[in-house]
Tab-separated table of C-alpha atoms and ligand atoms in Angstrom:
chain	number	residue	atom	x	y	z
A	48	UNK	CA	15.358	-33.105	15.504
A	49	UNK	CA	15.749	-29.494	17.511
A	50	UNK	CA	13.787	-27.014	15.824
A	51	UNK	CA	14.896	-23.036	15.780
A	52	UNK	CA	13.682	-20.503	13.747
A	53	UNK	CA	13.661	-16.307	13.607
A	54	UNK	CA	10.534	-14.068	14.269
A	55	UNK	CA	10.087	-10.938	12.564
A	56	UNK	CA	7.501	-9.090	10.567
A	57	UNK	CA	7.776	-8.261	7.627
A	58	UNK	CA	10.682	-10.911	7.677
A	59	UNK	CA	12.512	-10.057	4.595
A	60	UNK	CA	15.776	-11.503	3.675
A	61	UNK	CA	17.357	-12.451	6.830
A	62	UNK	CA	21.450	-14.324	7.092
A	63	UNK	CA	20.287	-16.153	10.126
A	64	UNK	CA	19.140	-19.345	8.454
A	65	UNK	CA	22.220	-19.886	6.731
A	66	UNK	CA	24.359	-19.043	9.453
A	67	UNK	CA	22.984	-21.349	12.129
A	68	UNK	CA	21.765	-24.337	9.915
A	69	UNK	CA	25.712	-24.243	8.915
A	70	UNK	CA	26.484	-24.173	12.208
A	71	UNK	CA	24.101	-27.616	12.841
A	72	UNK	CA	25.760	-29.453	9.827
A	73	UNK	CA	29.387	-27.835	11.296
A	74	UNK	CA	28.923	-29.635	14.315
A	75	UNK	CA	26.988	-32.674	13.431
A	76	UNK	CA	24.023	-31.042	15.696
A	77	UNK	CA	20.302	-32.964	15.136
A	78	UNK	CA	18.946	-29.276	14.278
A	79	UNK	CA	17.104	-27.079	11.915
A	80	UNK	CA	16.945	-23.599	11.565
A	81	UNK	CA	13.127	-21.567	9.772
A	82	UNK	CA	12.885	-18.507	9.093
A	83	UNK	CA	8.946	-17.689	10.686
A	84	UNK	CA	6.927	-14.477	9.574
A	85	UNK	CA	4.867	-13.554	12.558
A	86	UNK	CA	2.681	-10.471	12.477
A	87	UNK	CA	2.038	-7.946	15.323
A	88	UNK	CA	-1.231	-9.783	16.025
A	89	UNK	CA	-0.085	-13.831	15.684
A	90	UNK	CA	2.486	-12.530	18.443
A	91	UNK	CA	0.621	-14.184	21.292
A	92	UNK	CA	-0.891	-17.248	19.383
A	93	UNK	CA	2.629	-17.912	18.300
A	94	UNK	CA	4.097	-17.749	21.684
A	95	UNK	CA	1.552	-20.088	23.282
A	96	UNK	CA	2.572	-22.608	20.395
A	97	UNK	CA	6.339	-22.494	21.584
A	98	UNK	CA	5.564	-24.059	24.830
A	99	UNK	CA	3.655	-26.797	23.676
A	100	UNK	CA	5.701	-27.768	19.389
A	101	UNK	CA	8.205	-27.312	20.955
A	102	UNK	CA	10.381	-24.844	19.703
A	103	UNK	CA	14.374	-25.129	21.534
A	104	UNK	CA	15.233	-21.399	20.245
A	105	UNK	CA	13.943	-18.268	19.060
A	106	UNK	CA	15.878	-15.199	17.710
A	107	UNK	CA	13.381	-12.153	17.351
A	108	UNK	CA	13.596	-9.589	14.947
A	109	UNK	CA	11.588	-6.060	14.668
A	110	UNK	CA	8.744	-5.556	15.425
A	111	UNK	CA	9.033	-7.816	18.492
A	112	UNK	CA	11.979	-7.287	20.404
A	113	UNK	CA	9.941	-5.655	22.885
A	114	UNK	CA	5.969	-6.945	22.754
A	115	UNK	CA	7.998	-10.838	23.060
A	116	UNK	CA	8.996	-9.758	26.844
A	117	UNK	CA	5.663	-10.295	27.969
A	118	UNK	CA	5.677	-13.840	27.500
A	119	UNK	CA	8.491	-14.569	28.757
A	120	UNK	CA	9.464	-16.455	32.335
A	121	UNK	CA	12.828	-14.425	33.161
A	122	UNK	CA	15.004	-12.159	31.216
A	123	UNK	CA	18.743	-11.727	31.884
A	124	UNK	CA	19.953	-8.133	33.353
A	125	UNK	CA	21.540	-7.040	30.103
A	126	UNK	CA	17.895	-7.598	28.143
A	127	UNK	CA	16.202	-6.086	31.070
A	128	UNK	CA	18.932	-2.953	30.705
A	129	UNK	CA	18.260	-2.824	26.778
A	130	UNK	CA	14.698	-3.282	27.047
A	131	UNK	CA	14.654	-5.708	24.545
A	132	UNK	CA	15.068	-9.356	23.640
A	133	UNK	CA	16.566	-10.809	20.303
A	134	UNK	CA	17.030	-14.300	21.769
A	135	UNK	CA	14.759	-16.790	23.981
A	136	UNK	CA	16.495	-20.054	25.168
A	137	UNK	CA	15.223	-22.387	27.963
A	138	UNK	CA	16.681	-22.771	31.498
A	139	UNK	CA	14.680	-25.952	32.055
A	140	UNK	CA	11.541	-25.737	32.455
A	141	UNK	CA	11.593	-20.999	31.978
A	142	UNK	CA	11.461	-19.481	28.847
A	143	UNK	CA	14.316	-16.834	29.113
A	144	UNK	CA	15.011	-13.988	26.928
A	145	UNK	CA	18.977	-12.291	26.572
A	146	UNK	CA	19.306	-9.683	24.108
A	147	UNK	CA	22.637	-11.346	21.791
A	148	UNK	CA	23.181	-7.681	19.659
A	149	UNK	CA	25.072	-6.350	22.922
A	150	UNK	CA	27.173	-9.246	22.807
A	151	UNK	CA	27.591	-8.240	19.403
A	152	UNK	CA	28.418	-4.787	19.329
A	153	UNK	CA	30.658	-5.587	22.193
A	154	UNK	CA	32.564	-8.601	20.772
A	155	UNK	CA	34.621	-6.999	17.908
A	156	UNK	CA	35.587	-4.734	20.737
A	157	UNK	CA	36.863	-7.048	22.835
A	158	UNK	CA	39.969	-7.869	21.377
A	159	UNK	CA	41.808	-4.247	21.439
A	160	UNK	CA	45.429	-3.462	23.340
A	161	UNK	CA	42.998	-0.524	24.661
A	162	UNK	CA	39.704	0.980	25.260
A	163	UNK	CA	38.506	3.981	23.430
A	164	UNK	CA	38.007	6.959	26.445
A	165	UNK	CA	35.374	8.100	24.622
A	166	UNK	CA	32.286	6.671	21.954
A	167	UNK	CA	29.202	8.180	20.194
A	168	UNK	CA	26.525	6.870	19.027
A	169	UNK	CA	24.837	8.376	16.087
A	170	UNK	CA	20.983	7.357	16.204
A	171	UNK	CA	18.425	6.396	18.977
A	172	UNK	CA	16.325	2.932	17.790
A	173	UNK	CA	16.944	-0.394	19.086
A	174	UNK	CA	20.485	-0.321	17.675
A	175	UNK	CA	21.743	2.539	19.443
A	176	UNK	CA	20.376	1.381	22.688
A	177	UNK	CA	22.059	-2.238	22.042
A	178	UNK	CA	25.235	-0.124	21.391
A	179	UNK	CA	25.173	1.969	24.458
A	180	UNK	CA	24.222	-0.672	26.358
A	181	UNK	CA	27.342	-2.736	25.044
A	182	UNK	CA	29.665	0.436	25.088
A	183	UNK	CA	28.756	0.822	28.922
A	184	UNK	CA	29.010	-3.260	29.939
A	185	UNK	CA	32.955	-2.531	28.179
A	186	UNK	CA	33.139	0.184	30.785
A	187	UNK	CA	33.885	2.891	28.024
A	188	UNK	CA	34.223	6.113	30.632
A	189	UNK	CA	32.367	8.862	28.325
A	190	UNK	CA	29.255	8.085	26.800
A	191	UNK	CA	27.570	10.214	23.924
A	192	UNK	CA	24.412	10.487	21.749
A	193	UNK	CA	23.261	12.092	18.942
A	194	UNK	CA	20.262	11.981	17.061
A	195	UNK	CA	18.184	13.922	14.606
A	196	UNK	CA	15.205	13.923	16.751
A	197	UNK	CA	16.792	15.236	19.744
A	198	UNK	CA	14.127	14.155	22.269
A	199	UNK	CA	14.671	10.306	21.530
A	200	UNK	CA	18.419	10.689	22.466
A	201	UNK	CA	17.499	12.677	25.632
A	202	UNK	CA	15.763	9.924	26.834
A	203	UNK	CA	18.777	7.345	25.922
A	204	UNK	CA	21.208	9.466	27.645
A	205	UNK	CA	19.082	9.404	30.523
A	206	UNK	CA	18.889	5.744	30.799
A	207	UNK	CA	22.578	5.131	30.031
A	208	UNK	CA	24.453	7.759	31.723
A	209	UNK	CA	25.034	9.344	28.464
A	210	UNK	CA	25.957	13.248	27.231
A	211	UNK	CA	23.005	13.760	24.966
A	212	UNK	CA	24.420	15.659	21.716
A	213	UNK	CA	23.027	17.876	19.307
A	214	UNK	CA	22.693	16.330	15.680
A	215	UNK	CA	23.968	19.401	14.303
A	216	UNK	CA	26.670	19.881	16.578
A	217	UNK	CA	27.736	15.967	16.153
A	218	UNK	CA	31.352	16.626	14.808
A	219	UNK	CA	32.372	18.868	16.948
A	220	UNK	CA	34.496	17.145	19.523
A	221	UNK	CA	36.708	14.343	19.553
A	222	UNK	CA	35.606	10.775	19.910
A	223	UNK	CA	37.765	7.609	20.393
A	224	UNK	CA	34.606	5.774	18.896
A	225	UNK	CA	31.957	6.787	16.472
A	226	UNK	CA	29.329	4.058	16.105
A	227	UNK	CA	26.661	4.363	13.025
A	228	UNK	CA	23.470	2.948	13.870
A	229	UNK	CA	20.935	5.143	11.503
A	230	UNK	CA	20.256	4.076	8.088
A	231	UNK	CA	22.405	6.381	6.516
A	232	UNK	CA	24.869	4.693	3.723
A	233	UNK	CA	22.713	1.310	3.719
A	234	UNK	CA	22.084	0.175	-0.110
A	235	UNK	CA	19.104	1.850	-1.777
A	236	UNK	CA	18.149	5.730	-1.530
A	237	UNK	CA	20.719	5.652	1.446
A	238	UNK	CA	24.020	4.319	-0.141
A	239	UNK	CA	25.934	7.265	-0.924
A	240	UNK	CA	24.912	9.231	2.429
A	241	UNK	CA	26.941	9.158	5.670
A	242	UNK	CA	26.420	10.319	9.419
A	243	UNK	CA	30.108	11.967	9.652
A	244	UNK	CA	32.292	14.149	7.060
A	245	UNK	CA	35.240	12.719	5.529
A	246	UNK	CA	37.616	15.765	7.190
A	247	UNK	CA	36.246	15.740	10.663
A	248	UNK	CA	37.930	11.758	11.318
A	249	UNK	CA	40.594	12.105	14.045
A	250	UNK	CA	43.081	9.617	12.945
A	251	UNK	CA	43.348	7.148	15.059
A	252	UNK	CA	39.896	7.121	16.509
A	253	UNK	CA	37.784	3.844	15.510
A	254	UNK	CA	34.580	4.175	13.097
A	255	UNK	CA	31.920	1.167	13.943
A	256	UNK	CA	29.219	0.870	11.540
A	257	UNK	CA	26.231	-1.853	12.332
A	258	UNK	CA	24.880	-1.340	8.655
A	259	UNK	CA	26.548	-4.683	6.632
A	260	UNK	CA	24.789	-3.834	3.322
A	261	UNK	CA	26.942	-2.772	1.668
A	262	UNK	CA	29.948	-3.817	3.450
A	263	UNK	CA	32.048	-1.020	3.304
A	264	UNK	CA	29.896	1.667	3.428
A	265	UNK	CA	30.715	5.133	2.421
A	266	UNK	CA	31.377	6.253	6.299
A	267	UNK	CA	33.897	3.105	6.800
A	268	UNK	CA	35.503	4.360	3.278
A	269	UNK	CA	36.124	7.403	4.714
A	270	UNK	CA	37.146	6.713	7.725
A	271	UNK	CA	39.578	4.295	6.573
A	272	UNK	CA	40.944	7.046	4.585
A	273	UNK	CA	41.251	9.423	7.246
A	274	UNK	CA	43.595	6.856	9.460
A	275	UNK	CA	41.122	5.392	11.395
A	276	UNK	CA	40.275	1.646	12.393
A	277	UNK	CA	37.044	0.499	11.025
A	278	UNK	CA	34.568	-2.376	12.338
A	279	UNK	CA	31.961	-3.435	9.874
A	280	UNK	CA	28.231	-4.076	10.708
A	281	UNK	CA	28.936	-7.929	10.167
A	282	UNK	CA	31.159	-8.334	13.084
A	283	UNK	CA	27.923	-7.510	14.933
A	284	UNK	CA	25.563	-9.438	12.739
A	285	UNK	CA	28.123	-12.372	13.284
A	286	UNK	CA	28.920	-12.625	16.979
A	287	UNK	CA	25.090	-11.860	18.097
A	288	UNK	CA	24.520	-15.142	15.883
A	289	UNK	CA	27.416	-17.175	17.825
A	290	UNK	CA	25.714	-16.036	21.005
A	291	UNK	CA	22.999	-17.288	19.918
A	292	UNK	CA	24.379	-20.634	19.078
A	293	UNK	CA	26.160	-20.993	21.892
A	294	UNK	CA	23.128	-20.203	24.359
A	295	UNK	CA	21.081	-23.200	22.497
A	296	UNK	CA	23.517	-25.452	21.991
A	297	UNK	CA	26.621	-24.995	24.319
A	298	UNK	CA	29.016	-25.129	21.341
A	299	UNK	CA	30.797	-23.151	19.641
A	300	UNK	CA	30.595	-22.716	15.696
A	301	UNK	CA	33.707	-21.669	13.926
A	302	UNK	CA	34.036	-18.182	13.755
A	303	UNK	CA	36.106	-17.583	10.817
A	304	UNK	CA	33.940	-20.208	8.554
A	305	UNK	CA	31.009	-18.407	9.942
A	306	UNK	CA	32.282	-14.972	8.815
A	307	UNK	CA	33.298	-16.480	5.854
A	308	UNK	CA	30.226	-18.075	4.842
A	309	UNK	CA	28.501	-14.586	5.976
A	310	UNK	CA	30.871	-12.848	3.763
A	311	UNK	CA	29.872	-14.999	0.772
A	312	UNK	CA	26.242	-14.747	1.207
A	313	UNK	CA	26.079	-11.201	0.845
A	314	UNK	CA	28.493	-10.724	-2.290
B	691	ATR	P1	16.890	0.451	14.581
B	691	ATR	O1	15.905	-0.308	15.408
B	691	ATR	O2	17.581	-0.357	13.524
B	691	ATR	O3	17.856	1.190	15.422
B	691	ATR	P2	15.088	2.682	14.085
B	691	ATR	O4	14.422	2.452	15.384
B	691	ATR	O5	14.245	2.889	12.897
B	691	ATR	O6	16.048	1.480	13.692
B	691	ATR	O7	16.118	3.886	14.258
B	691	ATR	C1	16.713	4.488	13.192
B	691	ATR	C2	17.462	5.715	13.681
B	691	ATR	O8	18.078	6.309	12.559
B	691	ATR	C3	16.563	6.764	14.302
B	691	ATR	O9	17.232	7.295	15.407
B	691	ATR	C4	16.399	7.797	13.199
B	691	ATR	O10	16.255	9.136	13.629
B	691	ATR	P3	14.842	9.759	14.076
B	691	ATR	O11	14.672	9.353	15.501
B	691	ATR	O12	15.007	11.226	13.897
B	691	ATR	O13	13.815	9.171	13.159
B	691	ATR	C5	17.706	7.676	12.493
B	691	ATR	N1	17.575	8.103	11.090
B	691	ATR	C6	16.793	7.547	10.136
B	691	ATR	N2	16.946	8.190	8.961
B	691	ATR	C7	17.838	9.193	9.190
B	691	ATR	C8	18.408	10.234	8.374
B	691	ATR	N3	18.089	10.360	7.085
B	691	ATR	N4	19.290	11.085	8.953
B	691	ATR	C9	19.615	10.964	10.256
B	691	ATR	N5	19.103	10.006	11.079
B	691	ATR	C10	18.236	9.136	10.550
């Protein structure tokens, strides 16, 4: 039996499980699927244990997406351009790391008659560089970001070819794409809040939010409201998970059971 598991610390509730051990049983794949609290310091320990269990698949969660690169054999260019790794496979014998939450971001994307001209990201962590990275691999033409401590998104425009805007100053032009990635509007203290005001939508622009708890969260609501497409944080929760899959196991699991099942597990 193929053993997989996730890496995070403090782990917390985490969808992964239950999507890819579905996936196994789906498919009829020998497999299992842990999830594996690893603290900061067990890091290395952990990662000499991989080579030698052996372990077939990793996903990697925070705080590790970066301090994981260092044991790795090769990295693809997108992880390299993201600076972070949420995925390690094998290529034989080389422990390889890809970063999956571009795919992600980029996948709901994908599938529209045309590309926004124009997308801003609101926030500057590991999400918002998985976004721009994803935003620039579509070949969206104008990149923006904005972020409430400016100096962090001065340094993401700079390594994405981005127009670094001011937080304040957010709403002021037009944007074919607005992509959430701060907390604001996840469940807790956060719910009711939102990055953008209900009256400064431009109907027919499209509002991406990676939060998926709650599902339709107060800046979707809105937008929705205002005329505008909306993409939901589990699109990107889902498709970095069947990029995952499909990296370890060269299959495909079925998206629309997947998002189903997703859907179910968090109602
Ligand atoms: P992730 O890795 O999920 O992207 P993160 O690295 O903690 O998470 O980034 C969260 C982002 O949301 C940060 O850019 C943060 O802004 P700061 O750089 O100023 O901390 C942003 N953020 C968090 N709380 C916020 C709030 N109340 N209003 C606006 N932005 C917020």
């Amino acid at each position: 039996m193929k053993s997989f598991g996730i890496i995070g610390w403090p782990l917390g509730h985490t969808m992964s499980p239950t999507l890819h051990n579905w996936g196994f049983e789906q498919l009829g794949i020998d497999a299992g699927y842990a999830a594996w609290p690893v603290s900061p310091d067990d890091l290395g320990p952990f990662m000499g244990q991989v080579r030698t269990r052996p372990i077939s698949g990793l996903s990697v969660t925070i705080p590790h997406k970066q301090a994981v690169m260092a044991f790795l054999d090769r990295m693809t260019d997108r992880a390299r351009s993201v600076g972070a790794v949420n995925t390690l496979y094998w290529d034989g014998e080389d422990l390889c790391g890809e970063n999956t939450d571009v795919l992600g971001v980029i996948a709901p994307l994908k599938g529209l008659d045309s590309l926004p001209a124009s997308a801003i990201v609101l926030g500057a962590g590991g999400a918002a560089r998985a976004a721009l990275a994803g935003f620039r691999e579509l070949g969206i033409p104008h990149l923006g970001v904005a972020n409430r401590t400016r100096s962090k998104a001065e340094r993401l425009a700079a390594d994405f070819g981005a127009t670094c805007v001011d937080w304040d100053h957010r709403m002021d032009a037009e944007w074919g794409l607005i992509c959430n990635t701060t907390p604001l509007g996840m469940s807790g203290d956060m719910a009711d809040a939102t990055p953008w005001d209900r009256d400064r939508f431009s109907p027919g622009a499209i509002a991406y939010d990676i939060v998926y708890n709650p599902l339709q969260t107060r800046f979707l609501r809105e937008a929705a409201q205002a005329g505008c497409a909306t993409i939901s944080g589990l699109e990107m929760f889902l498709h970095q998970g069947l990029a995952q899959f499909r990296l370890w196991t060269g299959r495909d699991m079925n998206e629309n059971g997947a998002r189903a099942l997703l859907l179910d597990a968090l109602n």
